[in-house]
Coordinates of C-alpha atoms in Angstrom, one line a residue:
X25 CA 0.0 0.0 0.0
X26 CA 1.2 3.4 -0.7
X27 CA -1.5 5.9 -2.5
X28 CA -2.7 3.3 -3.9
X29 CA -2.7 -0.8 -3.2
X30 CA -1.1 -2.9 -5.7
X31 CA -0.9 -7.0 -5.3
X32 CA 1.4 -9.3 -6.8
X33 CA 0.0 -13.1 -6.8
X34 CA 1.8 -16.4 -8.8
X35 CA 1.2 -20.3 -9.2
X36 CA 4.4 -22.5 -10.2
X37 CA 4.0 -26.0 -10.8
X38 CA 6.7 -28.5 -12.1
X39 CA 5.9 -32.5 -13.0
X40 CA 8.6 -34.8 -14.1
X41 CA 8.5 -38.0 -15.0
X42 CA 10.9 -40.6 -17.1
X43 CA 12.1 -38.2 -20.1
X44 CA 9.7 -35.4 -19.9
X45 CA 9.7 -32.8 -17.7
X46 CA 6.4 -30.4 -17.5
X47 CA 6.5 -26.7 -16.1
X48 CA 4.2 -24.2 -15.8
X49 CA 3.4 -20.7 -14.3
X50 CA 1.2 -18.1 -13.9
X51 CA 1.0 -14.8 -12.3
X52 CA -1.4 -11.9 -11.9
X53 CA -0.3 -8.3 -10.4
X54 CA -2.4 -5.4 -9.6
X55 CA 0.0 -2.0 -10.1
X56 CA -1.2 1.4 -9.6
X57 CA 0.2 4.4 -8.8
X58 CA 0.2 8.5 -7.9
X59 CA 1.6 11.1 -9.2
X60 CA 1.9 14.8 -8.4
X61 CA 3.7 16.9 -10.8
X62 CA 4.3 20.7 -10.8
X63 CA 5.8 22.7 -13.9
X64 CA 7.0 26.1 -13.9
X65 CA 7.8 27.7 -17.3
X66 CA 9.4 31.0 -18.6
X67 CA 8.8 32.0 -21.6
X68 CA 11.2 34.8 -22.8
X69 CA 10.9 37.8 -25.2
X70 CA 13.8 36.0 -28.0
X71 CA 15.3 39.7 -28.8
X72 CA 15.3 41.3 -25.2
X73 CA 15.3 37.6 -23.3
X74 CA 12.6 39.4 -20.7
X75 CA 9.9 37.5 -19.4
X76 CA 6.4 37.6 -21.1
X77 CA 4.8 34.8 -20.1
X78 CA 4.7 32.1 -17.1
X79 CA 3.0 28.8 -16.9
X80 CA 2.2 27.0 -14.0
X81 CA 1.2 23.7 -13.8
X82 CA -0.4 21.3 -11.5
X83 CA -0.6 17.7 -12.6
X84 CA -2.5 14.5 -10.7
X85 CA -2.0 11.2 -12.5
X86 CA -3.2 8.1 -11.9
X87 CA -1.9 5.4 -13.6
X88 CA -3.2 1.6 -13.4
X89 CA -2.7 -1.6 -14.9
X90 CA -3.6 -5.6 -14.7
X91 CA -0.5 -7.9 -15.9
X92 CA -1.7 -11.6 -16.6
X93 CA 1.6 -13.7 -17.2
X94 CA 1.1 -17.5 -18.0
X95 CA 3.8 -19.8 -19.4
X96 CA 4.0 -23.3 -20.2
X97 CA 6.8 -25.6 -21.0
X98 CA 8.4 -29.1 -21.5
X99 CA 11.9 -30.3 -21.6
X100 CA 12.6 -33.9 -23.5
X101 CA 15.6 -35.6 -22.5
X102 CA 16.3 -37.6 -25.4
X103 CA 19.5 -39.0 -24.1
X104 CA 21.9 -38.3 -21.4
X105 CA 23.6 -35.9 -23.7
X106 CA 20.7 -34.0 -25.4
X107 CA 18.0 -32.5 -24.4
X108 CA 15.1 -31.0 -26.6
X109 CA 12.5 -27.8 -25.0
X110 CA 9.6 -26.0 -25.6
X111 CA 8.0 -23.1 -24.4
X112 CA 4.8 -21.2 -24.7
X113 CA 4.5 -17.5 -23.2
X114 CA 1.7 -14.8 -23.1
X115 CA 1.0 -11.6 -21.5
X116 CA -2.3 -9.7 -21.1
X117 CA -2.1 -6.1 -19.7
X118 CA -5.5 -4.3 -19.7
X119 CA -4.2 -0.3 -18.2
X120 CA -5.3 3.4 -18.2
X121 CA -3.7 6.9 -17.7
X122 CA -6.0 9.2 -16.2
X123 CA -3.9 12.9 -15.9
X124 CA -5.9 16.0 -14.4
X125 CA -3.8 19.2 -15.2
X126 CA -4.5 22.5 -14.2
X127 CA -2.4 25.4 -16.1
X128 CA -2.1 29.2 -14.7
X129 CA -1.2 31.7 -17.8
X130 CA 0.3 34.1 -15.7
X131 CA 2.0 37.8 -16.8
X132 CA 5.3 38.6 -16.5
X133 CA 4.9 40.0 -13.2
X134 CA 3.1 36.2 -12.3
X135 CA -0.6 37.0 -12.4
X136 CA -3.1 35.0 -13.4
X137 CA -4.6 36.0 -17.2
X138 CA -6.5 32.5 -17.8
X139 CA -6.5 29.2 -17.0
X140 CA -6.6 25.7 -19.0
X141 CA -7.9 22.9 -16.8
X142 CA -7.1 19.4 -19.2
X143 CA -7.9 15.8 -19.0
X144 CA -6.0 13.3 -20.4
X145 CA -7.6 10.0 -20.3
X146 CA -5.5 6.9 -22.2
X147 CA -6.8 3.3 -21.8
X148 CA -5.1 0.2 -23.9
X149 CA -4.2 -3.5 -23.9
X150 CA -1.2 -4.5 -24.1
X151 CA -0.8 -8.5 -25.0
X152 CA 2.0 -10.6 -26.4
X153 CA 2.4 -14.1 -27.5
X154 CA 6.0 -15.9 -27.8
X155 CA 7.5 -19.5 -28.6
X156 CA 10.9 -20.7 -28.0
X157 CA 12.3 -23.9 -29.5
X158 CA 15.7 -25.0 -28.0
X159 CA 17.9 -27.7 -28.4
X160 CA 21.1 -28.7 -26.1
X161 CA 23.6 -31.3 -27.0
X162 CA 26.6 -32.3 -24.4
X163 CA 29.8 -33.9 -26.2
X164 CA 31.1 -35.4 -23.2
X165 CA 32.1 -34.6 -19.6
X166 CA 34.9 -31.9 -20.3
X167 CA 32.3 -29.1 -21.3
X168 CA 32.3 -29.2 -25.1
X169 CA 28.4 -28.1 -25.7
X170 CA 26.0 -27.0 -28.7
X171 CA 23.3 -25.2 -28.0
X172 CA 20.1 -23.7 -30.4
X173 CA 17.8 -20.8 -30.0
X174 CA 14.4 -20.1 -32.2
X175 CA 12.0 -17.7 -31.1
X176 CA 9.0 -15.7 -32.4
X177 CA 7.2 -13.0 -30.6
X178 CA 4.2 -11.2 -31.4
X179 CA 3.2 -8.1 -29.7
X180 CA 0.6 -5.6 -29.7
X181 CA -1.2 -2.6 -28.4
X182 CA -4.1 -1.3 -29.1
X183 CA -5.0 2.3 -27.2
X184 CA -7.1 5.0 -27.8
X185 CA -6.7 8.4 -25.7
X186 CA -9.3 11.5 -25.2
X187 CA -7.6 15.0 -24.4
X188 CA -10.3 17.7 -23.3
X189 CA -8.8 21.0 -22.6
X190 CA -11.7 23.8 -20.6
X191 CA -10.5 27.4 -21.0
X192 CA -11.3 29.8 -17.8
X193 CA -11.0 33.4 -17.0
X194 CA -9.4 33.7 -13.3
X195 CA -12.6 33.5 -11.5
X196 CA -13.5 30.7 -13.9
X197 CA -16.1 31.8 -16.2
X198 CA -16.0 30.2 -19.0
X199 CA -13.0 31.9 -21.5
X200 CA -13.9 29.8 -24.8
X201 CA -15.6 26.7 -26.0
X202 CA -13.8 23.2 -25.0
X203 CA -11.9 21.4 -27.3
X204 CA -11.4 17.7 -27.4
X205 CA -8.7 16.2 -29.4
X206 CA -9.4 11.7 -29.7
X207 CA -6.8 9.7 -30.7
X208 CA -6.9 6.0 -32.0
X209 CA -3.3 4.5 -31.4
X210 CA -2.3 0.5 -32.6
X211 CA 0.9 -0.6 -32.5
X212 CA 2.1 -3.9 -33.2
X213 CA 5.8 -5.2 -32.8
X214 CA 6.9 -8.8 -34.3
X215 CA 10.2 -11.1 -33.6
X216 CA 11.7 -13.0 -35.2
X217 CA 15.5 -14.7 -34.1
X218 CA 17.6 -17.8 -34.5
X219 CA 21.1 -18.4 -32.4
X220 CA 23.1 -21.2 -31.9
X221 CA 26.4 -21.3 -29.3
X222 CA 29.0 -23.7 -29.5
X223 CA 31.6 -24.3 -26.1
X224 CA 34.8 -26.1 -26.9
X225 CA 36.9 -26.9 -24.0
X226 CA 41.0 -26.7 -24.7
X227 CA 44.1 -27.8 -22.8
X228 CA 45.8 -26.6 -20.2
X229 CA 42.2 -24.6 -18.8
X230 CA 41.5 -22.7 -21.7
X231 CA 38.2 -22.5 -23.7
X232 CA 36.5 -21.3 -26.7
X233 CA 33.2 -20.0 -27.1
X234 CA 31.1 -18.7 -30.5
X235 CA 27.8 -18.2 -31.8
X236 CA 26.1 -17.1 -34.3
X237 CA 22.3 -14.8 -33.8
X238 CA 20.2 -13.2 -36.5
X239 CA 17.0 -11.5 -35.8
X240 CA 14.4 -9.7 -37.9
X241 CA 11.9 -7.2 -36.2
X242 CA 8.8 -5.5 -37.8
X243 CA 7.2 -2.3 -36.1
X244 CA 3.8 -0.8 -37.0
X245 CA 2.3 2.2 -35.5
X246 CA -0.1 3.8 -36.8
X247 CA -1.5 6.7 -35.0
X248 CA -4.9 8.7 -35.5
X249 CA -5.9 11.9 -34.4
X250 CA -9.2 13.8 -34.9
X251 CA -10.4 17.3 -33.8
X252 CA -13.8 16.9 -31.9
X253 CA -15.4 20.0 -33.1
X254 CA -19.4 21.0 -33.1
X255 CA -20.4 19.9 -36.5
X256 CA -18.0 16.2 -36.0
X257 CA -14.6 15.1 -36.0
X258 CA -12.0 16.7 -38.0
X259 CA -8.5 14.3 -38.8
X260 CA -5.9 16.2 -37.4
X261 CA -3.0 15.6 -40.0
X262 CA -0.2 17.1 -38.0
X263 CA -0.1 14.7 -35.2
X264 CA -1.6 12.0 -37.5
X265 CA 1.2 9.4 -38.0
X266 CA 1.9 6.1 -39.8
X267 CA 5.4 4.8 -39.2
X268 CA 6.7 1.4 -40.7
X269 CA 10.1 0.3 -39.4
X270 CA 11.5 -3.2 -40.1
X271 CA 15.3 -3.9 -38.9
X272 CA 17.7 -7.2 -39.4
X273 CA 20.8 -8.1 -37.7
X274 CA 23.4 -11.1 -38.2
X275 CA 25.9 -11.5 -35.4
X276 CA 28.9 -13.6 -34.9
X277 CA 31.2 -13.9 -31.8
X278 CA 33.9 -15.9 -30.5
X279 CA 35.1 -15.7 -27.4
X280 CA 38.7 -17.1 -25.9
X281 CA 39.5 -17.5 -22.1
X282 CA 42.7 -19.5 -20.2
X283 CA 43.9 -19.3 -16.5
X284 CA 47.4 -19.5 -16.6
X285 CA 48.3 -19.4 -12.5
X286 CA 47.4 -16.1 -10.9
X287 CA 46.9 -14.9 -14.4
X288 CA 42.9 -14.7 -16.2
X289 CA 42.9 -14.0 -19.5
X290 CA 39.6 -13.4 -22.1
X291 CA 39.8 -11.7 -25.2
X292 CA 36.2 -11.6 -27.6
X293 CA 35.1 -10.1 -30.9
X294 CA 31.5 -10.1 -31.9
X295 CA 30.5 -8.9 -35.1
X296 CA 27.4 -6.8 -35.9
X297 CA 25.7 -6.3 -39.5
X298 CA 22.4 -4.3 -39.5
X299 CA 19.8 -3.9 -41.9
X300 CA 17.3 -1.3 -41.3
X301 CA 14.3 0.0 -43.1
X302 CA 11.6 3.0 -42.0
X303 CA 9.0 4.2 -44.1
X304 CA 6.8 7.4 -42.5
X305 CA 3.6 7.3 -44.5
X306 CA 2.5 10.6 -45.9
X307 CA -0.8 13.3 -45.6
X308 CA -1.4 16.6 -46.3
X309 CA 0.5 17.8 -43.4
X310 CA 3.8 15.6 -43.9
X311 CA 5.4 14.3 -47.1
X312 CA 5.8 10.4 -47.4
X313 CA 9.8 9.5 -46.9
X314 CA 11.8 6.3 -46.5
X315 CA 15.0 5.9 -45.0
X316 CA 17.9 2.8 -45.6
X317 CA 20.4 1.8 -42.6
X318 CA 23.3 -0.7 -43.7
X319 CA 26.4 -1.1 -41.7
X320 CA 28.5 -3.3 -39.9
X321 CA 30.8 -3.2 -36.8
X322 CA 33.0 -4.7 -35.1
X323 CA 32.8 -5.0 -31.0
X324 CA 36.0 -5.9 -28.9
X325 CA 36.4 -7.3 -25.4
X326 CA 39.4 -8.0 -23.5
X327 CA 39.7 -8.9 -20.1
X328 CA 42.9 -9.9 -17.3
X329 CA 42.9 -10.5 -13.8
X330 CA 45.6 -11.0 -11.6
X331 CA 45.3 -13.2 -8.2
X332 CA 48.7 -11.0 -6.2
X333 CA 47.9 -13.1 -3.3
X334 CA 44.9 -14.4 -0.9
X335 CA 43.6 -11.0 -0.4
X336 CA 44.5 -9.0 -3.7
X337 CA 43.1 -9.6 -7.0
X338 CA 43.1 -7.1 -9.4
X339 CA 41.3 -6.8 -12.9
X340 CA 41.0 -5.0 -16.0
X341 CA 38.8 -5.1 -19.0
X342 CA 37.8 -3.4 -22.3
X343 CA 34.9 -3.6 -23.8
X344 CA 33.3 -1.9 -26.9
X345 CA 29.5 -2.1 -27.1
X346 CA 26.3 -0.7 -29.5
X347 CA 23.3 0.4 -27.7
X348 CA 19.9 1.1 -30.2
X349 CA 16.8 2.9 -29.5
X350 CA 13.9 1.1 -27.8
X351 CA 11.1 0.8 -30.3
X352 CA 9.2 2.6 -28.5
X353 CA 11.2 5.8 -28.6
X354 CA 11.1 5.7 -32.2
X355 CA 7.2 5.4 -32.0
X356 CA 6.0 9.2 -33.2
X357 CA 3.0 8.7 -30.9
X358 CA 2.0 11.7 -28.8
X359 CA 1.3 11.2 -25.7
X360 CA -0.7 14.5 -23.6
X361 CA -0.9 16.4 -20.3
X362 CA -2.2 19.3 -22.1
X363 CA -2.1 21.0 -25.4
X364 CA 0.6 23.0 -24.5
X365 CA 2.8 19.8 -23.1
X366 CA 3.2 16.5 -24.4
X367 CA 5.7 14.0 -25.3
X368 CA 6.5 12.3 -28.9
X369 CA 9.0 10.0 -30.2
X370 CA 11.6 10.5 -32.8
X371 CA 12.0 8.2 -35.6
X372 CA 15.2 9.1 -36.9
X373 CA 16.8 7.7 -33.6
X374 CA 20.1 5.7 -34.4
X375 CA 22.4 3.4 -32.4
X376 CA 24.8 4.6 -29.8
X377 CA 28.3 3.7 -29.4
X378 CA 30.2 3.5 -26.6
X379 CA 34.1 2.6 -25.4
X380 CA 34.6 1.0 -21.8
X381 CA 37.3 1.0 -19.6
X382 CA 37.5 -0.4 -16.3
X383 CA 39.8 -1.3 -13.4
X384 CA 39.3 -3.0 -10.2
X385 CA 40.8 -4.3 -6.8
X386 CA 39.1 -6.5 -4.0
X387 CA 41.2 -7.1 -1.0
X388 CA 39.9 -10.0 1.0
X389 CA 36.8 -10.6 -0.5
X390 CA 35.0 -7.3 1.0
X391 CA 36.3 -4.4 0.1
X392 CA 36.2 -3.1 -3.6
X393 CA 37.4 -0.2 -5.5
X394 CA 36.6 -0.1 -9.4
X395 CA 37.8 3.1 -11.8
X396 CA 35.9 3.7 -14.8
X397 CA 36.0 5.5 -18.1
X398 CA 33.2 5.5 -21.0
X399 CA 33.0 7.5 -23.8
X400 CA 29.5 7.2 -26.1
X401 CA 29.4 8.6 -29.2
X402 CA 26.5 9.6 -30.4
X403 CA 24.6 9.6 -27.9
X404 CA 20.8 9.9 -27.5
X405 CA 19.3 11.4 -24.6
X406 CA 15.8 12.7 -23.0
X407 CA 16.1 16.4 -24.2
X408 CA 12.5 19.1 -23.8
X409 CA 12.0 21.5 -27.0
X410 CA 10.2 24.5 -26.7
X411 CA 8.4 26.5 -29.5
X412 CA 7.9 29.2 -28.7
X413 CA 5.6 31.4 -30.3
X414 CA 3.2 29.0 -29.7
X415 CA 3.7 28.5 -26.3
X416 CA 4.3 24.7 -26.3
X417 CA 6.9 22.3 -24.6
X418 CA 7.8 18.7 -25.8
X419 CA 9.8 16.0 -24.9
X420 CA 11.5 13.8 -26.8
X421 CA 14.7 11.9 -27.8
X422 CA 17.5 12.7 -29.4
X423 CA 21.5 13.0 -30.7
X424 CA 24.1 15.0 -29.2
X425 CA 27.8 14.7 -30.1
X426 CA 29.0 12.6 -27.1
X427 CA 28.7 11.8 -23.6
X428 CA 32.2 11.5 -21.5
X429 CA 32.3 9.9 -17.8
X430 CA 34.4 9.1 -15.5
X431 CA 33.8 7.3 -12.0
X432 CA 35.5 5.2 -9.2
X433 CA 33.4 3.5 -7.0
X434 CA 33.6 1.4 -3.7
X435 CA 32.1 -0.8 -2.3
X436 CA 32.3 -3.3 1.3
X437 CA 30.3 -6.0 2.2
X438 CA 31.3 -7.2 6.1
X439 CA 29.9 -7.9 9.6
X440 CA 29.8 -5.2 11.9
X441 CA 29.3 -7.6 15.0
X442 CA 27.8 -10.7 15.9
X443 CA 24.5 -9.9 14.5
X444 CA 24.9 -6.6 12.4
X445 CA 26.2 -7.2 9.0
X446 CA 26.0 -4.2 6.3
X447 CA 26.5 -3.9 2.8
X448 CA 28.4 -0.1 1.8
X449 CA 28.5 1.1 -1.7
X450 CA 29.9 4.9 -3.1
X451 CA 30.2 6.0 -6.4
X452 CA 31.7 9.6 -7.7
X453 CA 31.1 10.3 -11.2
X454 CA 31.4 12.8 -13.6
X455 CA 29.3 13.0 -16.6
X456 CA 30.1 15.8 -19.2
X457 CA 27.5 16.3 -22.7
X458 CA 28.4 17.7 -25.6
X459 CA 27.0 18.5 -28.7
X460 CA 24.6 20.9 -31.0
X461 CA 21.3 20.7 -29.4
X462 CA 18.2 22.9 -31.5
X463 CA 20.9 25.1 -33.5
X464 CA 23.3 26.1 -30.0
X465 CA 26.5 24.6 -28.2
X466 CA 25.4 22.8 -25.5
X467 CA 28.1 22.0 -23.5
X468 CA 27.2 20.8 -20.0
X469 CA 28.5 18.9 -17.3
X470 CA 28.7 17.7 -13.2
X471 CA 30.1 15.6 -10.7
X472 CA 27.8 13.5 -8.8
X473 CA 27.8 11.6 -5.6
X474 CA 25.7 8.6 -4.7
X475 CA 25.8 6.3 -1.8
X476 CA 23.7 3.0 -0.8
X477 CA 23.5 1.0 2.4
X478 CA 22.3 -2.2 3.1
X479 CA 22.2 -3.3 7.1
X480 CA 20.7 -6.9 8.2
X481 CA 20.2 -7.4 12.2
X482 CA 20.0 -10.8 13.6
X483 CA 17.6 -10.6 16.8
X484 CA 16.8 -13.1 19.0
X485 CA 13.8 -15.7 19.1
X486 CA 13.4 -15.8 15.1
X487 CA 13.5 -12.0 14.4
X488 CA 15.5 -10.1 12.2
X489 CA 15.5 -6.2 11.2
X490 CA 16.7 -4.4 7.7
X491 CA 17.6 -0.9 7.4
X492 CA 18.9 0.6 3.7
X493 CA 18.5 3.6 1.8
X494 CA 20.7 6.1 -0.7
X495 CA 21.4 9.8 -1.5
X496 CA 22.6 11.0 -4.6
X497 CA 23.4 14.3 -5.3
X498 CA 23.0 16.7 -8.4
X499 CA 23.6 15.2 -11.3
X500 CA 22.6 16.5 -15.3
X501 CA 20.8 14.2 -17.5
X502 CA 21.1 15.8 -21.3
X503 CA 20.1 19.6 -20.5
X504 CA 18.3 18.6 -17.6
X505 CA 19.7 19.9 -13.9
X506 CA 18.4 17.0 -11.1
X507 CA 18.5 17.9 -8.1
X508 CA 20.0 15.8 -4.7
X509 CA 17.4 12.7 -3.9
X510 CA 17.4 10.5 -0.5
X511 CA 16.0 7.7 0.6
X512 CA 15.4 5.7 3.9
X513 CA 13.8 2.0 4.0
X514 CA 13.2 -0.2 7.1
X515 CA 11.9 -3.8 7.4
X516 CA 11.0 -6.2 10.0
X517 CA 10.9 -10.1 10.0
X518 CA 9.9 -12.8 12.7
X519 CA 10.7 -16.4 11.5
X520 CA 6.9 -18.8 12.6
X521 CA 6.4 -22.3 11.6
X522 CA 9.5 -24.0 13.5
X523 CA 11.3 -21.9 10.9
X524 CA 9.3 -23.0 8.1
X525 CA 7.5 -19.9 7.5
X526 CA 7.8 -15.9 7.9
X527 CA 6.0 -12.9 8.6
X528 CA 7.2 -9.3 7.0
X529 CA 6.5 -5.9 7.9
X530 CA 8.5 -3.4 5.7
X531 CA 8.3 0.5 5.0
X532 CA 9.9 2.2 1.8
X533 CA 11.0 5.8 1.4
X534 CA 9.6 6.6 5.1
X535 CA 9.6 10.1 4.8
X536 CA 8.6 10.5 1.3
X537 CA 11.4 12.2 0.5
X538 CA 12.5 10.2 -3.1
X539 CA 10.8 13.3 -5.2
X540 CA 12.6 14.3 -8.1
X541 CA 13.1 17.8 -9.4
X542 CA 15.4 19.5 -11.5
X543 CA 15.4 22.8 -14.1
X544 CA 16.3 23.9 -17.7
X545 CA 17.9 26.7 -18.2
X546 CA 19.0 26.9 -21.9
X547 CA 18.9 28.9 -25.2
X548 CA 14.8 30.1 -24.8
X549 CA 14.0 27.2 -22.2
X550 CA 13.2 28.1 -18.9
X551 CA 11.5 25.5 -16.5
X552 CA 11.7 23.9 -13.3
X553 CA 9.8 20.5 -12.7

């Protein structure tokens, strides 16, 4: 229970028998939750940069959904060395977004001139269906083993929103007539992958992995929007979108690892061909285009550790890596709190890179301190637009040049006493953007401080206590300032049943104090969240 009650509820079972062996599951959870938002924004004269216009918004959400997860299975041993599987999954996920948003258009010296009080109601169901085939073969005892992967999955989501916005003078007569703006929203994602690994066990402890994996994924989302208006619904072709984007990619790997005495060594290359298609349908409001992604990459890793003694081991490792966009950010839905604020995705989005360097120490087994460096080019990143003369906001994805960071962190994990035993992790980083963001430099960066504690109490007769929590301090996400965030969580436990059984009470975020806020301050953008 917190605002709201949510309820998490699961049935396992598992028969075998001879060759076969049966498994099922299913699971049904209850989430809801609360949100209270508050938006300040200056909007600035471009030429003078004074202040013409503030809005301030208040925002209640309430956000719900019903997950159904059932999955069904069998393994067939055919022999002692092979083993055949099946596997059957679904997901059902009936959910709504209800936002109420209340909007002050204040002057420049903060007085209210009108107000827009919005709803924003969005109600889908999400559902998947997937099938895995697998197959594992064992040489013989010294590890040599083939494995293969196929899966399909076919996803969809079907939604439909409502935005009403009622305009009000201060004492809230009626300003204007309503508008309502519907919105019919499918989307529909489909898998498609094969992968096969092969281990091959070598002399004197050394080992080769590989594998190959190719995968072809088809996206459809096509979004409509109409105008409710007195004499019937009007299509709305600027927010009216139908985006096609289908995307193929053949990897190979091989991976090489020997322990020669206090010495580890692993070295790996994987490499990456993609094939990418998207097609943005056209109306009268955007022009039909197609776009064509082919390239290939290739993705080191090196790693070596070094046992000095019983109580030093150190390590180093290099890893290059590709990160794409989640399909939903390249979905060019728009999703509401108002018609002045809203959030869309960007279908241009491409793949990140990033270089990763990292060393480490542990001396006896508890204490841990880890340097790291990462560079990501390219990177994509939650930035807010603003236009303006119209007096609108938007979030969205999108590129800057590159992301640097640098960090060492430490961690310990040792008993304080007989019956208190803690967990201790700290992490400094500094994160530094760069890039041309809407036409300007923006070049923007912070150190930032985060700690985390874990403490477990042993207490007598069957009870046992936890007490944990972090802080972090300001940090920068993009061109967004976040402010320091804290947290304190307690638990208790009492062991029933002859120790069979247990009873827990616990508390998270006790004094509500996890609430995230942060500003913008740059080029015309001014707000505080």
């Amino acid at each position: 229970q917190s605002y709201y009650t949510k309820t998490n509820n699961s049935f396992n079972i598992n028969y075998r028998t001879g060759k076969v062996n049966l498994f099922g599951n299913y699971s049904y959870s209850l989430w809801q939750s609360h949100g209270d938002q508050t938006i300040i924004r200056r909007f600035m004269d471009s030429t003078t940069k004074q202040i013409e216009t503030i809005f301030d918004q208040e925002i209640l959400r309430h956000d719900k959904s019903q997950d159904h997860n059932i999955k069904a299975g069998m393994d067939f041993y055919v022999n002692k060395k092979t083993t055949l599987g099946v596997v059957f999954s679904g997901y059902l996920n009936p959910y709504s977004n209800v936002n109420r948003n209340q909007t002050d258009l204040n002057s420049a010296s903060n007085k209210v001139d009108s107000i827009v009080i919005a709803d924003y109601n969005n109600n889908g169901n999400s559902k998947n269906f997937s099938t895995n085939l697998n197959l594992q073969h064992s040489f013989d005892s010294t590890g040599k083993e083939f494995t293969v992967d196929l899966d399909y999955l076919d996803y969809s989501q079907p939604s439909s929103s409502l935005l009403s916005n009622n305009y009000y003078y201060p004492d809230l007569t009626i300003r204007k007539s309503p508008s309502s703006l519907i919105g019919d929203l499918p989307a529909s994602v489909k898998i498609y992958s094969a992968k096969t690994d092969f281990t091959f066990p070598l002399k004197n402890h050394a080992k080769i992995e590989t594998g190959l994996k190719s995968s072809y994924v088809t996206t459809d989302n096509d979004a409509l929007y109409e105008d409710q208006t007195s004499s019937g619904t009007v299509v709305d072709e600027g927010k009216t979108n139908h985006f096609i984007y289908k995307e193929n990619v053949n990897a190979a790997y091989i991976n090489y690892n020997r322990q020669i005495k206090k010495w580890g060594f692993q070295a790996g290359l994987r490499a990456e061909n993609t094939n990418a298609t998207g097609h943005q349908l056209g109306n009268s409001a955007h022009p039909d285009s197609l776009f064509t992604k082919n390239y290939t990459n290739l993705f080191p890793t090196a790693y070596i550790s070094y046992a000095l003694n019983d109580k030093n081991t150190f390590v180093a490792n290099y890893g290059r890596r590709i990160d794409r966009p989640d399909y939903g950010d390249l979905n060019p839905f728009y999703y509401f709190l108002d018609e002045y604020t809203y959030q869309v995705g960007n279908t241009l989005l491409q793949p990140q890179f990033s270089d990763n360097i990292e060393l480490s120490h542990t001396y006896n087994g508890f204490l841990t301190t880890t340097l790291n460096y990462s560079k990501i080019q390219h990177v994509f990143t939650d930035v807010i637009k603003q236009i303006t003369s119209e007096r609108k906001t938007l979030q969205t994805k999108e590129h800057l040049a590159s992301k640097t960071n640098y960090g060492i962190s430490v961690s310990a994990n040792f008993p304080v006493n007989s019956f208190w035993s803690t967990n201790l992790y700290t992490n400094v980083n500094y994160n530094a953007f760069s890039g041309i963001l809407e036409g300007g430099n923006l070049e923007i960066s912070a150190t930032t401080f985060m700690a985390n504690m874990n403490n477990q109490f042993k207490l007598n007769n069957g009870w046992s206590a936890e007490l944990s929590g972090f802080y972090r301090s300001k940090g920068i996400e993009g061109e967004v300032v976040v402010n320091p965030m804290w947290r304190l969580d307690a638990g208790i436990q009492k062991l029933i049943l002859k120790n069979k059984g247990s009873v827990k009470l616990g508390v998270r975020d006790i004094f509500n104090s996890q609430n995230v806020s942060g500003s913008v301050n740059y080029q015309d953008l001014d707000a505080y969240i």
